Amino acid sequence: MSMASDQYIAYFPDYAHSLCQRFVKNTTRRDALPDIQFFLAHYRAFPCVLKCTVGKSNDLYHNASILHYLHSEFNHEPKNDVVIQKFHQKSKQFYATLRLCDLQNGIIIYMKHANLVFDVDNPNNCIPDLMDDYFLVSKQILVYHLPDVEKQAHDVAREITKRIVFLRKTLRLRLICSRPQAGLCLKCIQLRKPLIYDLALHYGEKFVQVHESILKNLNKTDGHGIVLLHGLPGSGKTHYIRYLIGEIDDKSLIYLPPDMAKDLTKPEVLTFLLGHPNSILVIEDAENIIGDRSEQVLNMNQAVANILNLSDGLLGDAIHMQIIATFNCDLTVVDKALLRKGRLIAQYNFGKLDVNSAKILSTKLGFGVENITAPMTLAEIYNQEKEEENDTLV
């Protein structure tokens, strides 16, 4: 007997199963399951559908965690599911690429096109499926349901969306290199985008608005201006830049190493940068080239002048280059011209997290709160394990 209401428009209690099946095109593909046909056969009604689709390209639903939830909440047994499996050569095991789960309450879950990934961030502490580091994940999961159980289906869908891992993104940064007798060139280097799931938790509530302003301006076509990030060593400036790189669309990011920062005074460097319009120049440890010109030697004055020209001068109007500079000194020593309205996109002073914020982040990272007794930098929070190892060795 079907659970569908007699008032449901897509309920066909008097139709033979074979007639219901004619409403749906039969599938002959080996990489698909007859999901709609299955629902029709079981409930004698067409389903309503909720689509659980990941919000970002690197978000992935962890299938095993979802199955664990379905078992604990609905006493669902995965051994009763309809599955299509593939063989994983490395682990010599089969895994389900497609799975239909009937909860026996008017809800059927369809886990589509699952695959195994291993290079993931795992903030929810999901348990790996194969070989201690492989996770079986899906990008889309469908929740089929009868209209009478819509609220329960929505609750199930919300729970599904909580059970995710994050595929690590590889970022590309272009490093300025000097070749003997061949001049300057760009070499691509790959970075991993750090998992920052909550900017406010890492950097404070005030920083969220600053980040949004930075991102909006750096993503502008033909933009200009400079971003100044300063503060204590280990406070997360470089960590944030890695994250920011992954958020910028359709622009080349050029990295000027600290040992080459002084070379901004050289005409050949300026000429080289002119060949890369609409780019973003990243300068770390820029203390020696952004200081007040009234207290600098001549060649450092030229470096400040070149930064001004690239970010907002005549050259800036021509090549639309933006600049991100980091430094550890106080903002008061920076040349005032770099801070002028219209030229400065944003500046932010990175400091230590207060005790409460540090405890929340430390707990989220799995360290607990035992070591948090005073304000801490991000580096101190992230490297607690290393500090404990050093303490043991002493």
mmCIF file of C-alpha atoms in Angstrom:
data_model
loop_
_atom_site.group_PDB
_atom_site.id
_atom_site.type_symbol
_atom_site.label_atom_id
_atom_site.label_comp_id
_atom_site.label_asym_id
_atom_site.label_seq_id
_atom_site.Cartn_x
_atom_site.Cartn_y
_atom_site.Cartn_z
ATOM 1 C CA MET A 1 0.000 0.000 0.000
ATOM 2 C CA SER A 2 1.349 3.419 -0.952
ATOM 3 C CA MET A 3 1.989 6.174 1.608
ATOM 4 C CA ALA A 4 0.944 8.896 -0.862
ATOM 5 C CA SER A 5 -2.131 11.000 -0.083
ATOM 6 C CA ASP A 6 -5.209 10.468 -2.273
ATOM 7 C CA GLN A 7 -5.133 14.235 -2.941
ATOM 8 C CA TYR A 8 -1.598 14.204 -4.364
ATOM 9 C CA ILE A 9 -1.829 15.095 -8.067
ATOM 10 C CA ALA A 10 0.957 12.695 -9.052
ATOM 11 C CA TYR A 11 -0.491 9.700 -7.193
ATOM 12 C CA PHE A 12 -1.764 6.877 -9.427
ATOM 13 C CA PRO A 13 -3.246 4.179 -7.175
ATOM 14 C CA ASP A 14 -5.249 2.506 -9.917
ATOM 15 C CA TYR A 15 -2.528 2.461 -12.581
ATOM 16 C CA ALA A 16 -0.542 -0.666 -13.167
ATOM 17 C CA HIS A 17 3.191 -0.332 -12.495
ATOM 18 C CA SER A 18 3.907 -0.878 -16.169
ATOM 19 C CA LEU A 19 1.667 2.042 -17.112
ATOM 20 C CA CYS A 20 3.292 4.348 -14.545
ATOM 21 C CA GLN A 21 6.681 3.457 -15.964
ATOM 22 C CA ARG A 22 5.668 4.763 -19.378
ATOM 23 C CA PHE A 23 5.699 8.294 -17.974
ATOM 24 C CA VAL A 24 9.437 7.990 -17.568
ATOM 25 C CA LYS A 25 11.953 7.202 -20.283
ATOM 26 C CA ASN A 26 13.691 3.923 -19.550
ATOM 27 C CA THR A 27 17.387 4.298 -18.860
ATOM 28 C CA THR A 28 19.893 2.103 -20.663
ATOM 29 C CA ARG A 29 23.001 3.809 -19.301
ATOM 30 C CA ARG A 30 25.272 1.740 -17.128
ATOM 31 C CA ASP A 31 26.398 4.787 -15.133
ATOM 32 C CA ALA A 32 22.906 5.688 -13.893
ATOM 33 C CA LEU A 33 20.208 4.219 -11.666
ATOM 34 C CA PRO A 34 16.464 4.283 -12.495
ATOM 35 C CA ASP A 35 15.740 6.672 -9.645
ATOM 36 C CA ILE A 36 12.353 8.029 -10.758
ATOM 37 C CA GLN A 37 11.207 4.592 -11.890
ATOM 38 C CA PHE A 38 12.211 3.171 -8.516
ATOM 39 C CA PHE A 39 10.205 5.811 -6.644
ATOM 40 C CA LEU A 40 7.181 5.201 -8.892
ATOM 41 C CA ALA A 41 7.333 1.472 -8.373
ATOM 42 C CA HIS A 42 7.675 1.800 -4.614
ATOM 43 C CA TYR A 43 5.226 4.621 -3.851
ATOM 44 C CA ARG A 44 3.035 4.605 -7.014
ATOM 45 C CA ALA A 45 3.559 8.383 -7.298
ATOM 46 C CA PHE A 46 5.967 10.845 -8.865
ATOM 47 C CA PRO A 47 8.316 12.421 -6.315
ATOM 48 C CA CYS A 48 8.952 15.997 -5.322
ATOM 49 C CA VAL A 49 12.687 16.714 -5.446
ATOM 50 C CA LEU A 50 15.173 18.599 -3.267
ATOM 51 C CA LYS A 51 18.590 19.129 -4.848
ATOM 52 C CA CYS A 52 21.517 19.352 -2.446
ATOM 53 C CA THR A 53 24.272 20.988 -4.477
ATOM 54 C CA VAL A 54 27.580 22.135 -3.009
ATOM 55 C CA GLY A 55 27.968 25.881 -2.607
ATOM 56 C CA LYS A 56 31.588 26.169 -3.774
ATOM 57 C CA SER A 57 33.620 24.244 -6.296
ATOM 58 C CA ASN A 58 35.776 22.645 -3.583
ATOM 59 C CA ASP A 59 32.912 21.643 -1.234
ATOM 60 C CA LEU A 60 32.048 17.928 -1.324
ATOM 61 C CA TYR A 61 29.438 15.827 0.476
ATOM 62 C CA HIS A 62 30.944 12.942 2.437
ATOM 63 C CA ASN A 63 28.762 9.936 1.683
ATOM 64 C CA ALA A 64 29.763 7.762 4.645
ATOM 65 C CA SER A 65 28.941 10.536 7.127
ATOM 66 C CA ILE A 66 25.534 10.933 5.484
ATOM 67 C CA LEU A 67 24.889 7.180 5.677
ATOM 68 C CA HIS A 68 25.862 7.229 9.357
ATOM 69 C CA TYR A 69 23.299 9.997 9.940
ATOM 70 C CA LEU A 70 20.582 8.073 8.048
ATOM 71 C CA HIS A 71 21.281 4.971 10.123
ATOM 72 C CA SER A 72 21.208 6.781 13.474
ATOM 73 C CA GLU A 73 18.120 8.864 12.617
ATOM 74 C CA PHE A 74 16.032 6.407 10.571
ATOM 75 C CA ASN A 75 17.628 3.028 11.335
ATOM 76 C CA HIS A 76 18.509 2.821 7.652
ATOM 77 C CA GLU A 77 20.691 -0.123 6.607
ATOM 78 C CA PRO A 78 23.101 0.614 3.699
ATOM 79 C CA LYS A 79 23.158 -3.112 2.838
ATOM 80 C CA ASN A 80 19.589 -2.693 1.539
ATOM 81 C CA ASP A 81 20.518 0.098 -0.906
ATOM 82 C CA VAL A 82 20.612 -0.149 -4.679
ATOM 83 C CA VAL A 83 24.215 0.605 -5.709
ATOM 84 C CA ILE A 84 26.544 0.674 -8.674
ATOM 85 C CA GLN A 85 30.159 0.013 -7.690
ATOM 86 C CA LYS A 86 33.586 0.575 -9.184
ATOM 87 C CA PHE A 87 36.924 -1.009 -8.382
ATOM 88 C CA HIS A 88 39.615 1.161 -6.797
ATOM 89 C CA GLN A 89 42.900 -0.132 -8.146
ATOM 90 C CA LYS A 90 45.147 1.276 -5.437
ATOM 91 C CA SER A 91 43.234 -0.105 -2.441
ATOM 92 C CA LYS A 92 41.915 -3.187 -4.292
ATOM 93 C CA GLN A 93 38.405 -2.467 -3.001
ATOM 94 C CA PHE A 94 35.032 -1.645 -4.536
ATOM 95 C CA TYR A 95 33.211 1.592 -3.773
ATOM 96 C CA ALA A 96 29.683 2.812 -4.579
ATOM 97 C CA THR A 97 29.581 5.469 -7.283
ATOM 98 C CA LEU A 98 25.756 5.579 -7.270
ATOM 99 C CA ARG A 99 23.438 4.781 -4.377
ATOM 100 C CA LEU A 100 19.654 4.798 -3.824
ATOM 101 C CA CYS A 101 18.557 4.809 -0.170
ATOM 102 C CA ASP A 102 14.876 4.198 0.643
ATOM 103 C CA LEU A 103 14.076 5.483 4.133
ATOM 104 C CA GLN A 104 10.680 3.685 4.051
ATOM 105 C CA ASN A 105 8.866 6.892 4.976
ATOM 106 C CA GLY A 106 8.168 8.514 1.608
ATOM 107 C CA ILE A 107 11.779 9.695 1.191
ATOM 108 C CA ILE A 108 14.433 8.245 -1.112
ATOM 109 C CA ILE A 109 18.020 9.594 -1.212
ATOM 110 C CA TYR A 110 20.014 9.457 -4.444
ATOM 111 C CA MET A 111 23.788 9.882 -4.051
ATOM 112 C CA LYS A 112 25.024 10.668 -7.544
ATOM 113 C CA HIS A 113 28.396 10.172 -9.232
ATOM 114 C CA ALA A 114 30.494 9.624 -6.125
ATOM 115 C CA ASN A 115 34.259 9.458 -6.465
ATOM 116 C CA LEU A 116 37.280 9.038 -4.219
ATOM 117 C CA VAL A 117 39.453 12.029 -3.301
ATOM 118 C CA PHE A 118 42.413 12.203 -0.940
ATOM 119 C CA ASP A 119 43.776 15.759 -0.825
ATOM 120 C CA VAL A 120 41.121 17.309 1.416
ATOM 121 C CA ASP A 121 40.675 19.578 4.400
ATOM 122 C CA ASN A 122 38.519 17.866 6.999
ATOM 123 C CA PRO A 123 37.285 20.358 9.634
ATOM 124 C CA ASN A 124 34.295 18.150 10.541
ATOM 125 C CA ASN A 125 36.604 15.209 11.381
ATOM 126 C CA CYS A 126 34.939 12.842 8.926
ATOM 127 C CA ILE A 127 36.409 9.323 8.949
ATOM 128 C CA PRO A 128 38.255 8.345 5.720
ATOM 129 C CA ASP A 129 36.749 5.511 3.676
ATOM 130 C CA LEU A 130 39.804 3.796 2.174
ATOM 131 C CA MET A 131 43.490 3.568 3.121
ATOM 132 C CA ASP A 132 43.234 6.172 5.906
ATOM 133 C CA ASP A 133 43.188 9.116 3.521
ATOM 134 C CA TYR A 134 40.594 8.525 0.757
ATOM 135 C CA PHE A 135 37.105 10.007 1.103
ATOM 136 C CA LEU A 136 34.071 8.935 -0.967
ATOM 137 C CA VAL A 137 32.291 12.158 -1.919
ATOM 138 C CA SER A 138 29.511 13.528 -4.135
ATOM 139 C CA LYS A 139 28.879 16.991 -5.548
ATOM 140 C CA GLN A 140 25.110 16.527 -5.732
ATOM 141 C CA ILE A 141 22.615 14.505 -3.701
ATOM 142 C CA LEU A 142 18.896 14.345 -4.522
ATOM 143 C CA VAL A 143 16.170 13.946 -1.911
ATOM 144 C CA TYR A 144 13.004 12.506 -3.481
ATOM 145 C CA HIS A 145 9.894 12.719 -1.317
ATOM 146 C CA LEU A 146 6.113 12.627 -1.163
ATOM 147 C CA PRO A 147 4.471 16.004 -0.440
ATOM 148 C CA ASP A 148 3.118 14.809 2.909
ATOM 149 C CA VAL A 149 6.655 14.459 4.295
ATOM 150 C CA GLU A 150 8.047 17.711 2.875
ATOM 151 C CA LYS A 151 9.116 19.110 6.259
ATOM 152 C CA GLN A 152 10.975 15.936 7.150
ATOM 153 C CA ALA A 153 12.610 15.895 3.703
ATOM 154 C CA HIS A 154 13.823 19.474 4.235
ATOM 155 C CA ASP A 155 15.290 18.470 7.603
ATOM 156 C CA VAL A 156 17.109 15.555 5.956
ATOM 157 C CA ALA A 157 18.459 17.818 3.195
ATOM 158 C CA ARG A 158 19.750 20.331 5.757
ATOM 159 C CA GLU A 159 21.551 17.573 7.648
ATOM 160 C CA ILE A 160 23.113 16.318 4.414
ATOM 161 C CA THR A 161 24.576 19.751 3.644
ATOM 162 C CA LYS A 162 26.404 19.788 7.008
ATOM 163 C CA ARG A 163 28.434 16.687 6.201
ATOM 164 C CA ILE A 164 31.154 17.997 3.935
ATOM 165 C CA VAL A 165 34.878 17.929 3.315
ATOM 166 C CA PHE A 166 36.817 20.487 1.282
ATOM 167 C CA LEU A 167 38.963 19.623 -1.703
ATOM 168 C CA ARG A 168 42.198 21.564 -1.396
ATOM 169 C CA LYS A 169 42.615 24.142 -4.121
ATOM 170 C CA THR A 170 45.927 24.614 -5.885
ATOM 171 C CA LEU A 171 46.725 28.275 -6.460
ATOM 172 C CA ARG A 172 49.075 29.684 -9.050
ATOM 173 C CA LEU A 173 51.390 32.552 -8.259
ATOM 174 C CA ARG A 174 53.934 33.944 -10.698
ATOM 175 C CA LEU A 175 57.364 34.538 -9.189
ATOM 176 C CA ILE A 176 59.708 37.194 -10.604
ATOM 177 C CA CYS A 177 63.094 35.570 -11.251
ATOM 178 C CA SER A 178 66.372 36.965 -12.523
ATOM 179 C CA ARG A 179 68.305 34.927 -15.092
ATOM 180 C CA PRO A 180 71.988 35.689 -15.705
ATOM 181 C CA GLN A 181 72.414 37.463 -19.034
ATOM 182 C CA ALA A 182 68.737 36.868 -19.857
ATOM 183 C CA GLY A 183 66.990 39.409 -17.662
ATOM 184 C CA LEU A 184 63.787 38.970 -15.693
ATOM 185 C CA CYS A 185 61.158 36.273 -16.191
ATOM 186 C CA LEU A 186 58.097 34.840 -14.455
ATOM 187 C CA LYS A 187 58.029 31.331 -13.028
ATOM 188 C CA CYS A 188 54.728 29.750 -11.959
ATOM 189 C CA ILE A 189 54.648 28.308 -8.448
ATOM 190 C CA GLN A 190 51.792 26.345 -6.912
ATOM 191 C CA LEU A 191 50.336 26.996 -3.482
ATOM 192 C CA ARG A 192 47.599 25.325 -1.495
ATOM 193 C CA LYS A 193 44.690 27.515 -0.569
ATOM 194 C CA PRO A 194 44.333 27.444 3.214
ATOM 195 C CA LEU A 195 40.999 26.426 4.667
ATOM 196 C CA ILE A 196 39.559 29.534 6.294
ATOM 197 C CA TYR A 197 35.916 28.666 6.892
ATOM 198 C CA ASP A 198 35.295 31.710 9.092
ATOM 199 C CA LEU A 199 37.267 34.920 8.501
ATOM 200 C CA ALA A 200 35.819 36.519 11.621
ATOM 201 C CA LEU A 201 37.050 33.606 13.730
ATOM 202 C CA HIS A 202 40.577 33.902 12.308
ATOM 203 C CA TYR A 203 40.932 37.673 12.167
ATOM 204 C CA GLY A 204 38.073 39.283 14.103
ATOM 205 C CA GLU A 205 34.645 40.632 13.152
ATOM 206 C CA LYS A 206 36.004 43.975 11.904
ATOM 207 C CA PHE A 207 38.187 42.274 9.308
ATOM 208 C CA VAL A 208 35.263 40.732 7.384
ATOM 209 C CA GLN A 209 34.209 44.112 6.002
ATOM 210 C CA VAL A 210 37.832 44.981 5.188
ATOM 211 C CA HIS A 211 38.215 41.704 3.279
ATOM 212 C CA GLU A 212 35.039 42.331 1.275
ATOM 213 C CA SER A 213 36.332 45.772 0.272
ATOM 214 C CA ILE A 214 39.741 44.340 -0.708
ATOM 215 C CA LEU A 215 38.186 41.550 -2.771
ATOM 216 C CA LYS A 216 35.728 43.850 -4.525
ATOM 217 C CA ASN A 217 38.478 46.264 -5.573
ATOM 218 C CA LEU A 218 41.037 43.642 -6.607
ATOM 219 C CA ASN A 219 38.476 41.882 -8.803
ATOM 220 C CA LYS A 220 37.738 45.083 -10.726
ATOM 221 C CA THR A 221 38.871 45.195 -14.334
ATOM 222 C CA ASP A 222 41.310 48.074 -14.896
ATOM 223 C CA GLY A 223 41.527 48.665 -11.158
ATOM 224 C CA HIS A 224 44.260 50.523 -9.303
ATOM 225 C CA GLY A 225 45.421 51.181 -5.761
ATOM 226 C CA ILE A 226 47.376 49.555 -2.957
ATOM 227 C CA VAL A 227 46.536 47.222 -0.055
ATOM 228 C CA LEU A 228 48.730 47.477 3.065
ATOM 229 C CA LEU A 229 48.718 44.528 5.480
ATOM 230 C CA HIS A 230 50.838 44.980 8.584
ATOM 231 C CA GLY A 231 51.240 43.697 12.123
ATOM 232 C CA LEU A 232 53.030 41.177 14.306
ATOM 233 C CA PRO A 233 55.073 38.347 12.781
ATOM 234 C CA GLY A 234 52.950 35.196 12.759
ATOM 235 C CA SER A 235 49.665 37.101 12.919
ATOM 236 C CA GLY A 236 48.375 35.634 9.636
ATOM 237 C CA LYS A 237 49.283 38.127 6.904
ATOM 238 C CA THR A 238 50.791 35.535 4.543
ATOM 239 C CA HIS A 239 48.087 33.010 5.479
ATOM 240 C CA TYR A 240 45.464 35.550 4.447
ATOM 241 C CA ILE A 241 47.241 36.397 1.177
ATOM 242 C CA ARG A 242 47.169 32.698 0.217
ATOM 243 C CA TYR A 243 43.442 32.673 0.886
ATOM 244 C CA LEU A 244 42.937 35.936 -1.014
ATOM 245 C CA ILE A 245 44.766 34.618 -4.085
ATOM 246 C CA GLY A 246 42.166 31.859 -4.379
ATOM 247 C CA GLU A 247 39.328 34.393 -4.290
ATOM 248 C CA ILE A 248 40.621 36.629 -7.108
ATOM 249 C CA ASP A 249 39.238 35.950 -10.581
ATOM 250 C CA ASP A 250 40.888 36.384 -13.980
ATOM 251 C CA LYS A 251 43.970 38.290 -12.851
ATOM 252 C CA SER A 252 47.633 37.364 -12.808
ATOM 253 C CA LEU A 253 49.291 37.629 -9.393
ATOM 254 C CA ILE A 254 52.999 38.449 -9.528
ATOM 255 C CA TYR A 255 55.161 37.831 -6.467
ATOM 256 C CA LEU A 256 58.209 40.008 -5.829
ATOM 257 C CA PRO A 257 60.501 38.164 -3.361
ATOM 258 C CA PRO A 258 61.730 40.165 -0.346
ATOM 259 C CA ASP A 259 65.334 40.053 -1.579
ATOM 260 C CA MET A 260 64.235 41.706 -4.836
ATOM 261 C CA ALA A 261 62.019 44.389 -3.285
ATOM 262 C CA LYS A 262 64.832 46.939 -3.421
ATOM 263 C CA ASP A 263 65.079 46.292 -7.172
ATOM 264 C CA LEU A 264 61.889 48.300 -7.675
ATOM 265 C CA THR A 265 64.264 51.240 -7.983
ATOM 266 C CA LYS A 266 65.795 49.727 -11.135
ATOM 267 C CA PRO A 267 64.448 50.822 -14.532
ATOM 268 C CA GLU A 268 64.550 47.263 -15.903
ATOM 269 C CA VAL A 269 62.133 46.040 -13.209
ATOM 270 C CA LEU A 270 59.695 48.824 -13.985
ATOM 271 C CA THR A 271 59.979 48.070 -17.700
ATOM 272 C CA PHE A 272 59.351 44.380 -17.025
ATOM 273 C CA LEU A 273 56.201 45.109 -15.003
ATOM 274 C CA LEU A 274 54.876 47.287 -17.829
ATOM 275 C CA GLY A 275 54.614 44.098 -19.869
ATOM 276 C CA HIS A 276 52.049 42.638 -17.464
ATOM 277 C CA PRO A 277 49.014 44.940 -17.339
ATOM 278 C CA ASN A 278 45.942 44.242 -15.189
ATOM 279 C CA SER A 279 48.031 42.256 -12.721
ATOM 280 C CA ILE A 280 48.405 42.336 -8.954
ATOM 281 C CA LEU A 281 51.918 42.746 -7.546
ATOM 282 C CA VAL A 282 52.483 41.061 -4.161
ATOM 283 C CA ILE A 283 55.403 42.402 -2.090
ATOM 284 C CA GLU A 284 56.230 40.756 1.254
ATOM 285 C CA ASP A 285 58.427 42.332 3.943
ATOM 286 C CA ALA A 286 58.170 45.694 2.242
ATOM 287 C CA GLU A 287 59.470 47.764 5.200
ATOM 288 C CA ASN A 288 62.499 49.043 3.311
ATOM 289 C CA ILE A 289 60.600 50.363 0.301
ATOM 290 C CA ILE A 290 57.500 52.005 1.775
ATOM 291 C CA GLY A 291 59.056 54.189 4.490
ATOM 292 C CA ASP A 292 58.640 57.940 4.741
ATOM 293 C CA ARG A 293 60.715 59.516 1.960
ATOM 294 C CA SER A 294 61.830 62.334 4.241
ATOM 295 C CA GLU A 295 63.822 59.783 6.252
ATOM 296 C CA GLN A 296 65.024 57.511 3.445
ATOM 297 C CA VAL A 297 68.087 57.421 1.258
ATOM 298 C CA LEU A 298 67.765 58.369 -2.404
ATOM 299 C CA ASN A 299 67.268 54.934 -3.956
ATOM 300 C CA MET A 300 64.559 54.038 -1.404
ATOM 301 C CA ASN A 301 62.800 57.285 -2.277
ATOM 302 C CA GLN A 302 62.723 56.051 -5.851
ATOM 303 C CA ALA A 303 61.129 52.759 -4.743
ATOM 304 C CA VAL A 304 58.264 54.629 -3.054
ATOM 305 C CA ALA A 305 57.876 56.827 -6.131
ATOM 306 C CA ASN A 306 57.676 53.757 -8.378
ATOM 307 C CA ILE A 307 55.043 52.134 -6.141
ATOM 308 C CA LEU A 308 52.999 55.321 -6.272
ATOM 309 C CA ASN A 309 53.355 55.507 -10.030
ATOM 310 C CA LEU A 310 52.417 51.855 -10.567
ATOM 311 C CA SER A 311 49.431 51.885 -8.241
ATOM 312 C CA ASP A 312 47.885 55.247 -9.002
ATOM 313 C CA GLY A 313 50.100 57.398 -11.221
ATOM 314 C CA LEU A 314 50.405 57.800 -14.972
ATOM 315 C CA LEU A 315 51.841 54.291 -15.277
ATOM 316 C CA GLY A 316 48.976 52.965 -13.182
ATOM 317 C CA ASP A 317 46.478 54.531 -15.572
ATOM 318 C CA ALA A 318 48.229 52.774 -18.441
ATOM 319 C CA ILE A 319 48.752 49.254 -17.056
ATOM 320 C CA HIS A 320 46.183 49.096 -14.204
ATOM 321 C CA MET A 321 48.465 47.314 -11.765
ATOM 322 C CA GLN A 322 47.403 46.923 -8.148
ATOM 323 C CA ILE A 323 49.770 46.234 -5.250
ATOM 324 C CA ILE A 324 49.528 44.200 -2.044
ATOM 325 C CA ALA A 325 52.333 44.981 0.410
ATOM 326 C CA THR A 326 52.962 43.369 3.800
ATOM 327 C CA PHE A 327 55.276 44.597 6.547
ATOM 328 C CA ASN A 328 55.869 44.195 10.277
ATOM 329 C CA CYS A 329 56.597 47.807 11.232
ATOM 330 C CA ASP A 330 54.107 50.372 12.500
ATOM 331 C CA LEU A 331 51.888 52.207 10.028
ATOM 332 C CA THR A 332 53.266 55.542 11.255
ATOM 333 C CA VAL A 333 56.573 54.975 9.427
ATOM 334 C CA VAL A 334 54.866 54.448 6.049
ATOM 335 C CA ASP A 335 55.108 57.255 3.506
ATOM 336 C CA LYS A 336 51.960 59.358 3.849
ATOM 337 C CA ALA A 337 51.423 59.454 0.088
ATOM 338 C CA LEU A 338 50.661 55.704 0.141
ATOM 339 C CA LEU A 339 47.812 56.320 2.586
ATOM 340 C CA ARG A 340 45.933 58.928 0.579
ATOM 341 C CA LYS A 341 42.240 58.384 -0.052
ATOM 342 C CA GLY A 342 41.629 57.083 -3.553
ATOM 343 C CA ARG A 343 45.049 55.426 -3.666
ATOM 344 C CA LEU A 344 44.747 53.208 -0.587
ATOM 345 C CA ILE A 345 42.274 50.354 -1.135
ATOM 346 C CA ALA A 346 42.576 49.184 2.468
ATOM 347 C CA GLN A 347 45.012 48.801 5.344
ATOM 348 C CA TYR A 348 44.722 46.394 8.235
ATOM 349 C CA ASN A 349 46.741 45.766 11.369
ATOM 350 C CA PHE A 350 46.939 42.031 12.140
ATOM 351 C CA GLY A 351 47.345 41.283 15.832
ATOM 352 C CA LYS A 352 46.776 38.536 18.367
ATOM 353 C CA LEU A 353 43.369 36.945 18.861
ATOM 354 C CA ASP A 354 41.836 37.550 22.282
ATOM 355 C CA VAL A 355 41.638 34.580 24.649
ATOM 356 C CA ASN A 356 37.999 33.727 23.905
ATOM 357 C CA SER A 357 38.463 33.869 20.111
ATOM 358 C CA ALA A 358 41.703 31.881 20.375
ATOM 359 C CA LYS A 359 39.919 29.172 22.385
ATOM 360 C CA ILE A 360 37.112 28.895 19.824
ATOM 361 C CA LEU A 361 39.564 28.585 16.920
ATOM 362 C CA SER A 362 41.801 26.163 18.820
ATOM 363 C CA THR A 363 38.796 23.947 19.587
ATOM 364 C CA LYS A 364 37.697 24.043 15.954
ATOM 365 C CA LEU A 365 41.194 22.946 14.901
ATOM 366 C CA GLY A 366 41.062 20.030 17.347
ATOM 367 C CA PHE A 367 43.654 21.267 19.869
ATOM 368 C CA GLY A 368 41.364 22.018 22.792
ATOM 369 C CA VAL A 369 41.812 25.017 25.087
ATOM 370 C CA GLU A 370 44.417 23.840 27.610
ATOM 371 C CA ASN A 371 47.212 25.904 26.052
ATOM 372 C CA ILE A 372 45.164 29.098 25.638
ATOM 373 C CA THR A 373 45.887 31.311 28.633
ATOM 374 C CA ALA A 374 46.665 34.615 26.906
ATOM 375 C CA PRO A 375 46.060 36.310 23.530
ATOM 376 C CA MET A 376 47.790 34.368 20.735
ATOM 377 C CA THR A 377 48.786 34.850 17.097
ATOM 378 C CA LEU A 378 47.463 32.519 14.404
ATOM 379 C CA ALA A 379 50.914 30.928 14.110
ATOM 380 C CA GLU A 380 50.903 30.091 17.829
ATOM 381 C CA ILE A 381 47.402 28.602 17.631
ATOM 382 C CA TYR A 382 48.052 26.540 14.491
ATOM 383 C CA ASN A 383 51.408 25.187 15.728
ATOM 384 C CA GLN A 384 50.479 24.007 19.223
ATOM 385 C CA GLU A 385 51.399 20.411 18.378
ATOM 386 C CA LYS A 386 54.930 21.447 17.412
ATOM 387 C CA GLU A 387 55.310 23.431 20.617
ATOM 388 C CA GLU A 388 54.245 20.374 22.647
ATOM 389 C CA GLU A 389 56.799 18.205 20.816
ATOM 390 C CA ASN A 390 59.541 20.738 21.579
ATOM 391 C CA ASP A 391 58.520 20.806 25.244
ATOM 392 C CA THR A 392 58.769 17.020 25.399
ATOM 393 C CA LEU A 393 62.271 17.029 23.935
ATOM 394 C CA VAL A 394 63.653 19.629 26.323
#
